[in-house]
């Protein structure tokens, strides 16, 4: 149902809403039952069964299934009744598939949970109160508020509009924002793109503000109608996952070639062809790291969940990887490095400092508060007043109210008739009010943006021409206030008879300066120090005055004596090349506009940096997109900024970025640890078999045993390593060099050496069991080899936890890994000692002494690696 050909009043009537109260919560709940939630249906997820079946779509698993079938046929043709091998292989394949499904579902759930965290809100009028609710709870008939930078949360008919412009490109493809007008009533057949009194869901308010009544929600909206065409829900792979998938393929081919060599050599040595075939295929299945990409997804999403608890919502998974490589963090000042709790402390007129309670003080505050968009709510007994809105304006309104200047009263007396909203490029705003039969224009904003608009100055109740000597005096006052870290707002006004020409911002009378403190966040100083220690350069980018910015930069340790602060005007005089050549000298950028931010990011990037950048406004979106890690503010950020960002800081705090970097580095480390563990273990398995063939020993491991090791001792510890806490001193290291790749710093050598050692231990166990006191048997040898291979990998997983000694890290401090270790050890002992399993896996019970030997050998990787860590420590 459309309402563009109805008046606003008719629309309110037919949707049964009263615009003086909004809907009641009860009525809204009723309507939600009728119309459903305001959400686009997400595409159907793959069913569990399909997910399960797709686990078998792996080439090696198919080969294994064929091998199991052949094994069954051979036994059948031979007339044997022993089908244990094929049955156990099938059981293991199915178990593997179940584990795969569980892991994938888990990863999917955590990604869904993340999407929910960054779901949009809507600003709505219900129960006579202005409130913010999740956009999905909107119903037809709700009255909503539209503000610059926010999404239109549902299809709606405008009730009021002030300079409102909406970008509807998502729906109409029209790239220019459309001017809106609540007051017109259109023809019924007006095309969608020309319905100026209608705002569609997913539109973005790029300018102005307004109110509207929701006419359609969810799948009933215009976007809902085409949603089926645009719905896509693919989570793209991160660069690391792509790289790993590639590396995995190469490793897979390598493993496959070795298995082929083993098969050929074994057959040439006259071993039974069929046994050799089964062993090689099982070895190939066990050693190809096909699960790596899934394990990485789980690790990334587990990390992302941890980060959500620490005030960082990651919107794009690759950001987690990039965080560890960040070398520059560009941060806003207000709210991120400071508390955004502003208090007016100082006022200046042309005569000098003035009291807030003086006649001039009251006049200045009364002008400024009229030119503010704060919401004021008095408690029922009028004992307390809650003022909300932009912190600068809240500070002004609060100061005014404390002087008994009541904004609500002023707004009634001096009704606002027009306005030019604040934006971070103009750095000022103007409101026009009725004053008697005439009009009054009030402009407030940054001193340097306002002074050029003035031709007179307010002295003792009169407007006097603004001479250059007055200008100088005012500039001195502005400088003095800025040096005290104060944020300065200048105020000017004029009376006019007509507002026809709309030429508001000229020939104004300069009234005075309002100075407010915004103390640095207490935790910011420490976070800046950590940042510098971690080899990351903290940079402050702000719209504020250069002197104010420098004072705060110094207080926080961002600006040192050797650095310089620079402002937007100077940036404009520099070419891209000059900026690039000098960028390392600047840590504070003041009076910048959002376009400058893009230039700054690019200049840092061209000098080889990985840049994180914060932003909140509509105009910050390009910089957030350009940065390697765009961080939007959760509390003050607009929907546009959030949508452009890779992550959202839910507490708007600089210290949170540093915590996120720490987590990011930790996650990258953990991924490396898992890969290290999986690959060294797999090499151990391959080498055990390869060496025994080359030495002409009987095959030391059977197919089912290999598959068991792959299933149990590989995947559980590998995932548990993903929950390892960031290592001590992780923020004392330089950032990860993205050029170096995952296998940097001798990882490959370590993987091979450790694999060799594990293979050596397993083979030693085999020889011990096979020939113990001359009465060993092949089954005993295999049992010991099988157990040592499984258990040594479990012990080895503890080596991965840290580059420091286990005693320093805390042996049992990774609870998941400890649990995996205990569980897998019990399972391994059960398989050997429980007769039914023992016969299935073709192993025999071990004596206590033999178990001691098995545990002793399996424990050796810890001894060797601990010694190696000790030597490394001494070397450094
Ligand atoms: P940051 O980028 O660190 O958040 P900022 O908040 O100081 O910096 P802007 O909000 O763009 O940046 O403000 C720039 C300047 O505009 C301020 O120094 C102030 O002089 C002026 N200003 C800020 N808010 C208002 C406002 N509500 N009305 C009028 N002028 C304002």
Short mmCIF file of C-alpha atoms in Angstrom, two decimals, residues 192-463:
data_model
loop_
_atom_site.label_atom_id
_atom_site.label_comp_id
_atom_site.label_asym_id
_atom_site.label_seq_id
_atom_site.Cartn_x
_atom_site.Cartn_y
_atom_site.Cartn_z
CA UNK A 192 9.05 5.36 -7.36
CA UNK A 193 12.14 7.48 -7.98
CA UNK A 194 10.06 10.67 -8.01
CA UNK A 195 8.02 10.10 -4.87
CA UNK A 196 9.50 12.94 -2.87
CA UNK A 197 7.26 12.43 0.16
CA UNK A 198 8.25 8.76 0.44
CA UNK A 199 11.47 7.28 1.85
CA UNK A 200 12.33 3.66 1.07
CA UNK A 201 13.88 1.14 3.44
CA UNK A 202 17.72 0.99 2.95
CA UNK A 203 17.78 4.65 1.83
CA UNK A 204 20.52 6.68 3.50
CA UNK A 205 19.84 10.14 4.89
CA UNK A 206 22.72 12.18 3.50
CA UNK A 207 21.54 15.58 4.70
CA UNK A 208 18.97 17.21 6.97
CA UNK A 209 16.40 15.46 9.08
CA UNK A 210 12.74 14.61 9.28
CA UNK A 211 10.03 12.40 10.73
CA UNK A 212 7.99 9.78 8.92
CA UNK A 213 5.34 7.14 9.45
CA UNK A 214 6.21 3.57 8.59
CA UNK A 215 4.01 2.24 5.81
CA UNK A 216 5.56 -1.15 5.10
CA UNK A 217 8.09 -3.42 6.82
CA UNK A 218 10.19 -6.50 6.08
CA UNK A 219 9.44 -8.36 2.87
CA UNK A 220 6.53 -5.96 2.13
CA UNK A 221 8.91 -3.06 1.50
CA UNK A 222 10.06 -2.08 -1.98
CA UNK A 223 13.47 -3.58 -1.22
CA UNK A 224 11.74 -6.69 0.09
CA UNK A 225 10.11 -7.16 -3.31
CA UNK A 226 13.45 -7.26 -5.05
CA UNK A 227 15.31 -8.83 -2.12
CA UNK A 228 15.14 -12.28 -3.64
CA UNK A 229 17.18 -10.99 -6.53
CA UNK A 230 19.89 -9.42 -4.43
CA UNK A 231 20.00 -11.83 -1.53
CA UNK A 232 23.35 -13.39 -1.11
CA UNK A 233 24.85 -14.78 2.00
CA UNK A 234 28.29 -15.96 1.11
CA UNK A 235 31.01 -15.34 3.60
CA UNK A 236 34.03 -14.65 1.45
CA UNK A 237 37.27 -16.38 2.30
CA UNK A 238 39.89 -14.28 4.02
CA UNK A 239 43.29 -13.80 2.30
CA UNK A 240 44.82 -16.18 4.82
CA UNK A 241 42.23 -18.85 4.07
CA UNK A 242 42.84 -18.43 0.37
CA UNK A 243 46.59 -18.67 0.85
CA UNK A 244 46.18 -21.74 3.02
CA UNK A 245 43.86 -23.44 0.58
CA UNK A 246 46.62 -22.96 -2.00
CA UNK A 247 49.42 -24.16 0.32
CA UNK A 248 47.19 -27.04 1.36
CA UNK A 249 46.87 -28.13 -2.28
CA UNK A 250 50.64 -28.12 -2.77
CA UNK A 251 51.16 -30.06 0.46
CA UNK A 252 48.40 -32.44 -0.60
CA UNK A 253 50.10 -33.16 -3.91
CA UNK A 254 53.39 -33.67 -2.09
CA UNK A 255 51.79 -36.08 0.39
CA UNK A 256 50.06 -37.90 -2.43
CA UNK A 257 53.34 -38.30 -4.33
CA UNK A 258 55.08 -39.69 -1.27
CA UNK A 259 52.21 -42.12 -0.73
CA UNK A 260 52.50 -43.21 -4.37
CA UNK A 261 56.24 -43.78 -3.88
CA UNK A 262 55.50 -45.79 -0.73
CA UNK A 263 52.96 -47.88 -2.62
CA UNK A 264 55.30 -48.55 -5.53
CA UNK A 265 58.32 -49.32 -3.35
CA UNK A 266 56.29 -51.53 -1.04
CA UNK A 267 54.82 -53.51 -3.93
CA UNK A 268 58.25 -53.92 -5.53
CA UNK A 269 59.50 -55.33 -2.25
CA UNK A 270 56.87 -58.01 -2.62
CA UNK A 271 54.47 -56.85 0.11
CA UNK A 272 50.83 -57.76 -0.48
CA UNK A 273 49.56 -55.29 -3.07
CA UNK A 274 46.19 -54.86 -1.44
CA UNK A 275 47.61 -54.12 2.04
CA UNK A 276 50.02 -51.62 0.51
CA UNK A 277 47.16 -49.97 -1.33
CA UNK A 278 45.11 -49.63 1.87
CA UNK A 279 48.07 -48.30 3.82
CA UNK A 280 49.00 -45.71 1.18
CA UNK A 281 45.45 -44.46 0.78
CA UNK A 282 44.94 -44.20 4.54
CA UNK A 283 48.26 -42.43 4.88
CA UNK A 284 47.27 -40.00 2.17
CA UNK A 285 43.93 -39.34 3.87
CA UNK A 286 45.64 -38.89 7.23
CA UNK A 287 48.37 -36.62 6.00
CA UNK A 288 46.57 -34.27 3.63
CA UNK A 289 45.71 -31.20 5.69
CA UNK A 290 42.26 -30.91 4.10
CA UNK A 291 40.70 -29.62 7.31
CA UNK A 292 42.95 -26.57 7.55
CA UNK A 293 40.61 -23.94 6.04
CA UNK A 294 37.74 -25.06 8.31
CA UNK A 295 39.98 -25.01 11.34
CA UNK A 296 41.08 -21.49 10.42
CA UNK A 297 37.45 -20.37 10.09
CA UNK A 298 36.69 -21.76 13.52
CA UNK A 299 39.73 -20.09 15.00
CA UNK A 300 38.91 -16.75 13.40
CA UNK A 301 35.31 -16.90 14.54
CA UNK A 302 36.24 -18.00 18.07
CA UNK A 303 38.65 -15.08 18.19
CA UNK A 304 35.99 -12.76 16.87
CA UNK A 305 33.61 -13.88 19.62
CA UNK A 306 36.29 -13.15 22.20
CA UNK A 307 36.79 -9.73 20.66
CA UNK A 308 33.05 -9.01 20.83
CA UNK A 309 33.30 -9.41 24.60
CA UNK A 310 36.03 -6.81 24.56
CA UNK A 311 33.95 -4.15 22.75
CA UNK A 312 35.03 -4.93 19.18
CA UNK A 313 32.52 -6.19 16.67
CA UNK A 314 34.32 -7.55 13.64
CA UNK A 315 32.25 -7.09 10.50
CA UNK A 316 34.71 -8.52 8.02
CA UNK A 317 36.81 -11.53 8.98
CA UNK A 318 39.98 -10.49 7.09
CA UNK A 319 40.25 -7.54 9.50
CA UNK A 320 41.28 -9.96 12.24
CA UNK A 321 44.29 -11.03 10.22
CA UNK A 322 45.16 -7.50 9.16
CA UNK A 323 45.05 -6.24 12.76
CA UNK A 324 48.20 -8.14 13.61
CA UNK A 325 50.06 -6.28 10.85
CA UNK A 326 48.83 -2.76 11.66
CA UNK A 327 51.71 -0.26 11.78
CA UNK A 328 49.75 2.99 12.04
CA UNK A 329 46.56 3.70 13.97
CA UNK A 330 44.86 6.94 12.98
CA UNK A 331 42.36 7.91 15.63
CA UNK A 332 39.77 10.64 16.04
CA UNK A 333 40.28 12.80 19.06
CA UNK A 334 36.85 13.58 20.41
CA UNK A 335 35.32 10.64 22.20
CA UNK A 336 38.02 8.17 21.17
CA UNK A 337 41.05 9.67 22.87
CA UNK A 338 38.97 12.00 25.05
CA UNK A 339 35.93 11.23 27.16
CA UNK A 340 33.43 13.18 25.05
CA UNK A 341 32.08 14.54 28.31
CA UNK A 342 32.32 18.23 27.66
CA UNK A 343 31.81 20.95 30.20
CA UNK A 344 31.70 24.66 29.45
CA UNK A 345 34.30 26.34 31.64
CA UNK A 346 35.25 29.60 29.95
CA UNK A 347 33.51 32.38 28.03
CA UNK A 348 35.13 35.28 26.20
CA UNK A 349 33.72 38.48 24.80
CA UNK A 350 35.78 41.05 22.95
CA UNK A 351 36.43 42.54 26.41
CA UNK A 352 38.10 39.37 27.69
CA UNK A 353 37.05 36.47 29.95
CA UNK A 354 33.46 36.63 31.18
CA UNK A 355 31.55 34.83 33.89
CA UNK A 356 28.89 32.31 32.92
CA UNK A 357 26.50 34.12 35.22
CA UNK A 358 27.18 37.61 33.82
CA UNK A 359 24.66 39.33 31.56
CA UNK A 360 26.95 38.72 28.59
CA UNK A 361 27.46 35.09 29.62
CA UNK A 362 23.69 34.54 29.72
CA UNK A 363 23.24 36.22 26.33
CA UNK A 364 25.94 34.10 24.70
CA UNK A 365 24.62 30.85 26.17
CA UNK A 366 21.07 31.72 25.24
CA UNK A 367 22.06 32.24 21.59
CA UNK A 368 24.17 29.07 21.49
CA UNK A 369 21.54 26.89 23.11
CA UNK A 370 18.90 28.01 20.62
CA UNK A 371 21.31 26.99 17.88
CA UNK A 372 21.55 23.45 19.33
CA UNK A 373 19.57 20.26 18.72
CA UNK A 374 19.48 18.74 22.16
CA UNK A 375 16.62 16.73 23.64
CA UNK A 376 15.58 17.72 27.11
CA UNK A 377 13.52 15.57 29.44
CA UNK A 378 12.52 16.70 32.88
CA UNK A 379 11.83 14.02 35.45
CA UNK A 380 8.21 13.97 36.68
CA UNK A 381 8.92 15.97 39.84
CA UNK A 382 11.21 18.35 37.91
CA UNK A 383 14.08 17.43 40.18
CA UNK A 384 16.41 16.33 37.45
CA UNK A 385 16.86 17.09 33.78
CA UNK A 386 18.27 14.69 31.22
CA UNK A 387 19.86 16.32 28.21
CA UNK A 388 20.87 14.19 25.27
CA UNK A 389 22.34 14.82 21.82
CA UNK A 390 25.67 15.96 20.40
CA UNK A 391 28.12 16.28 23.37
CA UNK A 392 29.21 19.80 22.35
CA UNK A 393 25.60 20.94 22.33
CA UNK A 394 24.74 19.02 25.49
CA UNK A 395 27.55 20.96 27.20
CA UNK A 396 26.17 24.28 25.96
CA UNK A 397 22.57 23.46 26.88
CA UNK A 398 23.61 22.20 30.31
CA UNK A 399 25.59 25.37 31.00
CA UNK A 400 22.58 27.43 29.92
CA UNK A 401 20.08 25.43 32.02
CA UNK A 402 22.38 25.83 35.04
CA UNK A 403 22.02 29.57 34.58
CA UNK A 404 18.24 29.23 34.45
CA UNK A 405 18.13 29.67 30.67
CA UNK A 406 15.62 27.02 29.67
CA UNK A 407 15.92 25.76 26.13
CA UNK A 408 12.38 24.41 25.83
CA UNK A 409 11.03 27.83 26.75
CA UNK A 410 13.38 29.59 24.33
CA UNK A 411 12.37 27.25 21.53
CA UNK A 412 8.72 28.17 22.07
CA UNK A 413 9.41 31.91 22.13
CA UNK A 414 11.89 31.90 19.25
CA UNK A 415 10.39 29.26 16.99
CA UNK A 416 12.94 27.82 14.60
CA UNK A 417 11.90 28.29 10.98
CA UNK A 418 14.93 27.10 9.06
CA UNK A 419 18.43 25.75 9.55
CA UNK A 420 21.65 24.72 7.89
CA UNK A 421 22.80 21.64 9.80
CA UNK A 422 26.32 21.14 11.19
CA UNK A 423 28.72 19.16 9.09
CA UNK A 424 32.35 18.37 9.56
CA UNK A 425 33.43 20.13 6.35
CA UNK A 426 31.83 23.50 7.10
CA UNK A 427 32.42 23.06 10.83
CA UNK A 428 29.53 25.32 11.70
CA UNK A 429 25.74 25.41 11.76
CA UNK A 430 23.07 28.06 11.46
CA UNK A 431 19.51 28.30 12.73
CA UNK A 432 16.88 30.90 11.91
CA UNK A 433 14.24 31.88 14.45
CA UNK A 434 11.13 34.02 14.56
CA UNK A 435 11.78 37.12 16.69
CA UNK A 436 8.78 39.38 17.09
CA UNK A 437 7.68 39.90 13.48
CA UNK A 438 11.26 39.52 12.16
CA UNK A 439 13.88 36.84 12.09
CA UNK A 440 17.10 36.12 13.94
CA UNK A 441 19.99 34.17 12.40
CA UNK A 442 22.37 32.38 14.81
CA UNK A 443 25.55 30.71 13.64
CA UNK A 444 27.90 28.73 15.85
CA UNK A 445 31.02 26.83 14.87
CA UNK A 446 34.79 26.69 14.70
CA UNK A 447 36.36 30.13 15.27
CA UNK A 448 38.30 30.20 11.99
CA UNK A 449 35.22 29.18 9.99
CA UNK A 450 33.05 31.82 11.60
CA UNK A 451 35.19 34.94 11.79
CA UNK A 452 35.34 35.47 7.99
CA UNK A 453 31.51 35.57 7.96
CA UNK A 454 31.37 38.49 10.39
CA UNK A 455 31.55 42.20 9.67
CA UNK A 456 30.79 43.46 13.15
CA UNK A 457 31.42 42.54 16.74
CA UNK A 458 29.20 42.69 19.80
CA UNK A 459 30.53 45.18 22.36
CA UNK A 460 28.53 46.03 25.47
CA UNK A 461 25.18 45.36 23.84
CA UNK A 462 25.96 46.98 20.48
CA UNK A 463 27.22 45.86 17.07
#
